[in-house]
Amino acid sequence: CRMPASACHLRVSLDSSINGGIRGYASRAQQSELPEHLQKLVDEYDKQIAAAERDSSVPNFLKNKFAAPFGVVAALGFMYVIHSLSDVSSDVHRVAGWILSQLDPLIAQRVLLTAAKINMLPRDYDKDDPYLVIEPQPGLKFMNPVGLSAGIDRDGVALNAFLDLGFSFVEAGPISADSCATAKEHLATRDATGQITHLGVVGAVITGTREELPRIAALLAPEVDYLSVDLTAVTASHFRADALRPLVASVVGAASSLTANPKVFLKVQASQLIPRAGNVSDAATQVGETTPAMQLCAAAIAAGASGLVVCQPEGPIDDAGVQDRCHIRAISDAYLSAHGHLIVIACGETKTGRDVLEMIEAGATVVQFSSLLISEGPQACRRMKSELSNLLYKEGYINLENA
C-alpha cells in the first residue's frame, strides 16, 4: 500500500465492516420466512407463470436474443413473396403455369378468370421494346403485336387484369343477343374508381343473325375500340361479296352512327379463305376469277370494315403441319387481296416467337391467342414478346412494319 499506514488500516477496517454487514443481512433474510398465507400466494403465482409459459403459443426461440433478427428476415421474406406474386416474370409463376398445365383446360380457364376477377393476376412490369409498337390505322394503336383472343372472358368481367399481363389488346366474347346486356354492363364499369383505365385496345366478338348483329353492335359500340363480326359459321354458298356486303354494311353503319365509332373486323376461319381443290386454279385466278379471300376483302372494303381476323383451322388433322400451312396461306391471301386497305389479325395456336414472326411476315399486323395462356400460365405473353423482340433484332428488322 502506497498510502500512509493509518489510512491503509482505516480502509481495511471499512471493507471488513461492509462485507460483514452484507453477509449478516443475507443470513437473516434466509432465516426469515414469509407468513404461511403469503407464501401460499407466492407459490400459486409461480405455478401459474410456469403453466402459462408451457401453454404459450409463442415458440421459445422467439423469446431469446435471436427473436429480433428472425423477425427482420421473416419480414423481408414476406415482402419478397408479395413482390414475386405481383411480377409476371417471377419464377413463382413458372410453378403456377405448370399447375395450370396439369389441369383440365376448362378448369384452368375458370381458375384464370377467377383470379382475374379478384385482381390476383400478376403484372408485366418489363418495358416493351419501342419497335414493337404499330399503328396500322389512325386511332388504333397496338403497343405490341400480342393480344388475347375471345373465349376466356366472355362477358368482359376482367379485361383490365388481362391487359396488365402484358397483352396490348384483349377481346370479350363471343357475345350474342342473350348475353349482350350483361357484357355491356361489365364493359361500361371497367373503371370502378372513376379514373382513366384505357390500358390497351379492347374489342368484342359478336355473333348472331343478320337482324341481331346491328343491334348488338349499336349496344356495345360505346364501350369498345373495335367489334369483330363472327363469320366462322357462314357456309361457302353465302361466302360471296354480294352476300356479305349488306351484312357488313349494316354492322358498320350501326357502329359508325355513334360518337365512339369503333372499328369493325370480320372474323373467319382460314379454311374459308382457301379455294377448294379444283374450284379455282392459279391460272384461272390470273384471268379474272376470284378466290374466297378476294370476295371477302372486296365486301369488307366496300362496306367500310377495317380488317379481318383469320383464325387457325379447327378439328383433327392427319398431318401436324397442315393447320399451320393452311393458316399461313390464308393470312397471305388475305393480305395480298386487301392491297393494304385492311388490317389482318392472325388468331391461332402460336407457341413461340418464331410462330408470331412467321405470321407477321405472311401479312398479319398483330396476332392473338388464348389457349396458350391456359396451358402455360401468366408468363405466356411476356415470353412471346421477348422471343419476338430477339428475333426481330437477329433477322435485321427495324420494326414490325418492316417485317
XYZ file of C-alpha atoms in Angstrom:
403
model
C 0.000 0.000 0.000
C 1.472 3.358 -1.011
C -0.864 5.257 1.333
C 0.187 6.013 4.918
C -0.132 3.109 7.332
C -3.003 4.714 9.240
C -5.015 5.206 6.030
C -4.442 1.610 4.965
C -5.668 0.292 8.330
C -8.767 2.508 8.111
C -9.645 1.221 4.564
C -9.265 -2.429 5.564
C -11.469 -1.966 8.574
C -14.191 -0.251 6.473
C -14.198 -3.063 3.852
C -14.491 -5.675 6.557
C -17.396 -3.863 8.181
C -19.319 -3.521 4.869
C -18.812 -7.168 3.805
C -19.767 -8.357 7.231
C -22.954 -6.285 7.127
C -23.976 -7.712 3.794
C -23.363 -11.295 4.891
C -25.325 -10.702 8.048
C -28.277 -9.277 6.128
C -28.283 -12.241 3.730
C -28.202 -14.746 6.553
C -31.088 -13.009 8.302
C -33.105 -12.972 5.043
C -32.532 -16.706 4.557
C -33.566 -17.450 8.120
C -36.702 -15.282 7.914
C -39.793 -16.870 6.295
C -42.957 -15.353 4.851
C -46.209 -15.895 6.684
C -47.933 -19.078 5.573
C -50.826 -17.388 3.755
C -48.433 -15.088 1.824
C -46.120 -17.949 0.950
C -49.082 -19.864 -0.432
C -49.997 -16.969 -2.675
C -46.429 -16.699 -3.972
C -46.278 -20.440 -4.709
C -49.592 -20.336 -6.587
C -48.401 -17.350 -8.633
C -45.187 -19.192 -9.543
C -47.202 -22.206 -10.660
C -49.473 -20.059 -12.831
C -46.480 -18.406 -14.503
C -44.881 -21.783 -15.202
C -48.130 -23.169 -16.653
C -48.595 -20.104 -18.857
C -45.097 -20.497 -20.236
C -45.727 -24.175 -21.022
C -49.033 -23.434 -22.781
C -47.781 -20.372 -24.640
C -48.142 -20.476 -28.442
C -45.024 -18.342 -28.823
C -42.024 -20.558 -29.635
C -39.227 -20.385 -27.137
C -36.731 -19.209 -29.749
C -38.800 -16.042 -30.153
C -38.179 -15.190 -26.534
C -34.416 -15.205 -26.747
C -31.926 -12.773 -28.207
C -32.381 -14.102 -31.783
C -36.043 -13.080 -31.964
C -35.366 -9.628 -33.479
C -33.068 -10.842 -36.310
C -35.554 -13.598 -37.085
C -38.370 -11.042 -37.337
C -36.375 -8.922 -39.771
C -35.604 -11.912 -42.003
C -39.237 -13.058 -41.926
C -40.477 -9.583 -42.887
C -38.036 -9.332 -45.803
C -39.039 -12.808 -46.997
C -42.717 -11.894 -46.870
C -42.052 -8.731 -48.880
C -40.148 -10.755 -51.492
C -43.001 -13.250 -51.857
C -45.550 -10.452 -52.295
C -43.368 -8.793 -54.930
C -42.846 -12.114 -56.706
C -46.570 -12.774 -56.822
C -47.212 -9.389 -58.426
C -44.444 -9.679 -61.078
C -45.280 -11.921 -64.024
C -41.576 -12.520 -64.736
C -41.041 -14.098 -61.316
C -40.157 -17.791 -61.091
C -43.203 -18.219 -58.855
C -45.403 -18.034 -61.931
C -43.480 -20.789 -63.666
C -44.826 -23.022 -60.940
C -48.300 -21.531 -61.449
C -48.048 -22.253 -65.173
C -47.035 -25.859 -64.515
C -50.013 -26.315 -62.207
C -52.378 -24.903 -64.842
C -50.918 -27.225 -67.481
C -51.812 -30.224 -65.313
C -55.454 -29.185 -65.020
C -58.286 -29.806 -67.421
C -58.420 -26.845 -69.858
C -61.916 -25.824 -68.739
C -60.899 -25.902 -65.074
C -57.702 -23.966 -65.835
C -59.756 -21.361 -67.703
C -62.089 -20.933 -64.716
C -59.094 -20.606 -62.379
C -57.564 -17.882 -64.557
C -60.825 -15.983 -64.879
C -61.495 -16.195 -61.133
C -58.015 -14.894 -60.360
C -58.552 -12.069 -62.852
C -61.899 -11.135 -61.301
C -60.387 -10.682 -57.834
C -57.342 -8.890 -59.292
C -54.917 -11.661 -58.318
C -53.168 -11.986 -61.670
C -49.604 -10.608 -61.828
C -48.496 -7.590 -63.837
C -45.916 -7.267 -66.585
C -43.506 -4.664 -65.208
C -40.960 -5.112 -68.022
C -40.998 -2.371 -70.614
C -41.859 -3.459 -74.158
C -39.410 -2.670 -76.911
C -40.464 0.528 -78.737
C -40.117 -1.081 -82.157
C -42.959 -3.456 -81.265
C -45.421 -0.536 -81.409
C -47.563 -0.359 -84.521
C -50.449 1.905 -85.564
C -51.948 0.416 -88.743
C -54.826 2.913 -88.814
C -55.403 6.254 -87.096
C -56.984 5.702 -83.691
C -55.962 2.058 -83.462
C -52.540 1.782 -81.856
C -51.086 -1.502 -80.596
C -48.260 -1.153 -78.060
C -47.100 -4.643 -79.017
C -48.375 -7.242 -81.505
C -49.610 -9.826 -78.958
C -53.286 -9.947 -77.955
C -55.759 -12.176 -76.117
C -58.484 -13.639 -78.295
C -62.096 -14.152 -77.268
C -63.122 -17.226 -75.339
C -61.640 -16.798 -71.860
C -63.511 -13.699 -70.688
C -66.816 -14.000 -72.495
C -68.648 -11.269 -70.588
C -65.739 -8.839 -70.222
C -65.632 -9.080 -66.427
C -61.836 -8.838 -66.019
C -60.317 -7.352 -69.166
C -58.134 -4.913 -67.204
C -56.404 -7.789 -65.417
C -55.530 -9.444 -68.728
C -54.198 -6.165 -70.100
C -51.954 -5.996 -67.015
C -50.445 -9.342 -68.058
C -48.852 -7.524 -70.997
C -51.373 -8.026 -73.816
C -51.756 -4.937 -75.976
C -55.333 -5.832 -76.905
C -57.965 -8.154 -75.469
C -61.315 -9.428 -76.667
C -64.537 -10.189 -74.845
C -66.986 -12.690 -76.233
C -68.316 -14.281 -78.256
C -71.266 -12.059 -77.317
C -74.746 -12.965 -78.536
C -78.058 -11.170 -78.226
C -78.756 -13.048 -74.977
C -75.504 -12.032 -73.279
C -75.199 -8.573 -74.788
C -76.756 -6.655 -71.873
C -74.553 -8.388 -69.307
C -71.413 -7.808 -71.359
C -72.262 -4.142 -71.860
C -72.697 -3.669 -68.114
C -69.282 -5.178 -67.380
C -67.583 -3.251 -70.166
C -69.136 0.014 -69.042
C -67.948 -0.451 -65.445
C -64.315 -1.355 -66.185
C -63.326 1.885 -64.490
C -64.531 1.208 -60.947
C -62.501 4.086 -59.484
C -63.625 6.751 -61.907
C -60.104 7.176 -63.257
C -58.626 6.576 -66.700
C -58.469 2.857 -67.466
C -57.626 2.842 -71.151
C -54.746 0.456 -70.648
C -54.905 -1.046 -74.137
C -57.172 -1.838 -77.049
C -60.436 -3.572 -76.122
C -62.529 -5.486 -78.623
C -65.613 -7.683 -78.636
C -66.543 -10.622 -80.845
C -70.255 -10.548 -81.687
C -72.349 -13.334 -83.126
C -75.977 -13.661 -84.165
C -78.399 -13.428 -87.043
C -78.427 -10.706 -89.681
C -81.123 -8.888 -87.702
C -79.367 -9.243 -84.324
C -75.839 -8.197 -85.313
C -76.590 -4.488 -85.980
C -78.448 -4.188 -82.648
C -75.605 -5.845 -80.743
C -73.084 -3.598 -82.494
C -75.033 -0.450 -81.614
C -75.287 -1.511 -77.951
C -71.604 -2.388 -77.485
C -70.026 0.267 -79.708
C -69.608 2.942 -76.982
C -67.667 0.540 -74.746
C -65.067 -0.958 -77.119
C -62.382 0.070 -79.593
C -63.379 -2.478 -82.213
C -66.043 -5.068 -82.987
C -65.312 -8.413 -84.616
C -68.223 -9.956 -86.510
C -68.050 -13.749 -86.279
C -68.462 -15.225 -89.781
C -66.869 -18.599 -88.995
C -70.219 -20.369 -89.371
C -71.043 -18.857 -92.781
C -71.327 -21.545 -95.440
C -69.405 -21.463 -98.693
C -72.549 -20.661 -100.692
C -73.001 -17.399 -98.771
C -69.305 -16.534 -98.699
C -69.555 -14.109 -101.610
C -69.051 -10.369 -101.840
C -72.645 -9.676 -102.865
C -73.996 -11.743 -99.945
C -71.582 -10.432 -97.295
C -71.601 -6.764 -98.242
C -75.113 -5.926 -96.896
C -74.414 -7.704 -93.590
C -71.098 -5.974 -93.054
C -72.504 -2.613 -94.119
C -75.334 -2.875 -91.596
C -72.921 -3.604 -88.732
C -70.513 -0.847 -89.783
C -73.407 1.561 -90.105
C -74.739 0.718 -86.651
C -71.307 1.200 -85.111
C -70.390 4.361 -87.010
C -73.690 6.061 -86.207
C -72.465 6.580 -82.637
C -69.845 9.010 -81.374
C -67.478 6.201 -80.356
C -67.322 4.828 -83.924
C -65.305 1.646 -83.210
C -63.512 -0.244 -85.952
C -65.235 -3.299 -87.425
C -63.433 -6.550 -88.260
C -64.660 -9.736 -89.908
C -63.671 -12.969 -88.178
C -63.271 -16.025 -90.428
C -61.645 -19.435 -90.450
C -58.520 -19.895 -92.548
C -60.203 -22.746 -94.394
C -62.915 -20.331 -95.594
C -60.333 -18.247 -97.456
C -58.591 -21.086 -99.286
C -60.153 -22.269 -102.568
C -61.354 -25.855 -102.596
C -59.344 -28.202 -104.772
C -60.470 -27.946 -108.388
C -62.647 -24.863 -107.865
C -60.175 -22.093 -108.550
C -56.832 -22.730 -110.134
C -53.907 -20.385 -110.099
C -54.294 -19.882 -113.853
C -57.991 -19.120 -113.511
C -57.285 -16.601 -110.796
C -54.878 -14.774 -113.086
C -57.523 -14.364 -115.812
C -60.232 -12.863 -113.656
C -61.828 -15.455 -111.354
C -61.852 -14.545 -107.684
C -60.851 -16.528 -104.630
C -62.800 -16.509 -101.348
C -60.183 -14.180 -99.898
C -60.799 -11.712 -102.731
C -64.565 -11.941 -102.246
C -64.271 -11.292 -98.507
C -61.824 -8.418 -98.884
C -63.963 -6.823 -101.575
C -67.024 -6.991 -99.310
C -65.112 -5.677 -96.311
C -63.585 -2.732 -98.164
C -66.844 -1.795 -99.888
C -68.804 -1.900 -96.621
C -66.237 0.142 -94.667
C -64.746 -2.568 -92.445
C -61.264 -2.035 -91.023
C -59.828 -5.534 -91.191
C -60.024 -9.306 -90.945
C -59.379 -11.782 -88.148
C -58.070 -15.005 -89.690
C -58.381 -17.987 -87.338
C -56.435 -21.211 -87.487
C -58.452 -24.211 -88.782
C -60.053 -26.416 -86.151
C -60.648 -30.128 -85.991
C -58.492 -33.276 -86.304
C -55.826 -33.430 -88.990
C -53.614 -36.145 -90.429
C -50.517 -34.017 -90.827
C -49.393 -31.929 -87.847
C -48.185 -29.174 -90.193
C -51.308 -28.885 -92.337
C -53.058 -26.462 -89.996
C -50.048 -24.174 -89.795
C -49.556 -24.129 -93.562
C -53.248 -23.516 -94.147
C -53.219 -20.661 -91.655
C -50.133 -19.004 -93.135
C -51.522 -19.305 -96.649
C -54.872 -17.802 -95.614
C -53.103 -14.873 -93.932
C -51.021 -14.284 -97.037
C -54.051 -14.487 -99.348
C -55.969 -12.007 -97.196
C -53.039 -9.590 -97.068
C -52.475 -9.710 -100.832
C -56.194 -9.433 -101.622
C -56.650 -6.399 -99.348
C -53.888 -4.396 -101.086
C -53.069 -2.618 -97.833
C -56.631 -1.419 -97.161
C -57.365 -3.879 -94.337
C -55.677 -4.876 -91.080
C -55.078 -8.618 -90.783
C -55.163 -10.146 -87.296
C -53.886 -13.718 -87.043
C -55.686 -15.803 -84.419
C -54.272 -19.235 -83.700
C -52.191 -21.663 -81.691
C -48.972 -19.682 -81.550
C -46.420 -21.359 -79.298
C -43.194 -19.431 -79.887
C -41.952 -16.061 -81.025
C -40.960 -17.714 -84.305
C -44.628 -18.586 -84.945
C -45.578 -14.962 -84.384
C -42.871 -13.694 -86.730
C -43.912 -16.121 -89.485
C -47.491 -14.844 -89.294
C -46.313 -11.235 -89.419
C -44.048 -11.999 -92.374
C -47.049 -13.604 -94.129
C -49.023 -10.379 -93.772
C -50.530 -10.258 -90.286
C -50.440 -6.927 -88.481
C -50.816 -8.424 -84.999
C -51.535 -11.866 -83.548
C -53.755 -13.176 -80.760
C -54.169 -16.411 -78.824
C -55.971 -17.776 -75.764
C -55.228 -21.490 -75.345
C -51.515 -20.833 -74.718
C -52.408 -18.670 -71.724
C -54.399 -21.574 -70.296
C -51.709 -24.187 -70.877
C -48.647 -22.098 -69.972
C -49.982 -19.618 -67.470
C -49.436 -15.885 -66.915
C -45.916 -15.835 -68.381
C -47.051 -16.766 -71.908
C -47.453 -13.189 -73.159
C -44.164 -11.929 -71.681
C -42.251 -14.878 -73.162
C -43.815 -14.378 -76.580
C -42.909 -10.682 -76.675
C -39.333 -11.307 -75.528
C -38.774 -14.015 -78.134
C -40.242 -11.836 -80.878
C -38.021 -8.884 -79.920
C -34.914 -11.059 -80.098
C -35.935 -12.499 -83.465
C -36.623 -9.074 -84.973
C -33.147 -7.986 -83.937
C -31.487 -11.141 -85.277
C -33.365 -11.000 -88.582
C -32.377 -7.364 -89.098
C -35.865 -5.876 -88.999
C -36.131 -2.273 -87.903
C -39.695 -2.605 -86.631
C -42.870 -4.620 -87.092
C -43.945 -2.743 -90.203
C -40.610 -3.591 -91.807
C -41.194 -7.285 -91.024
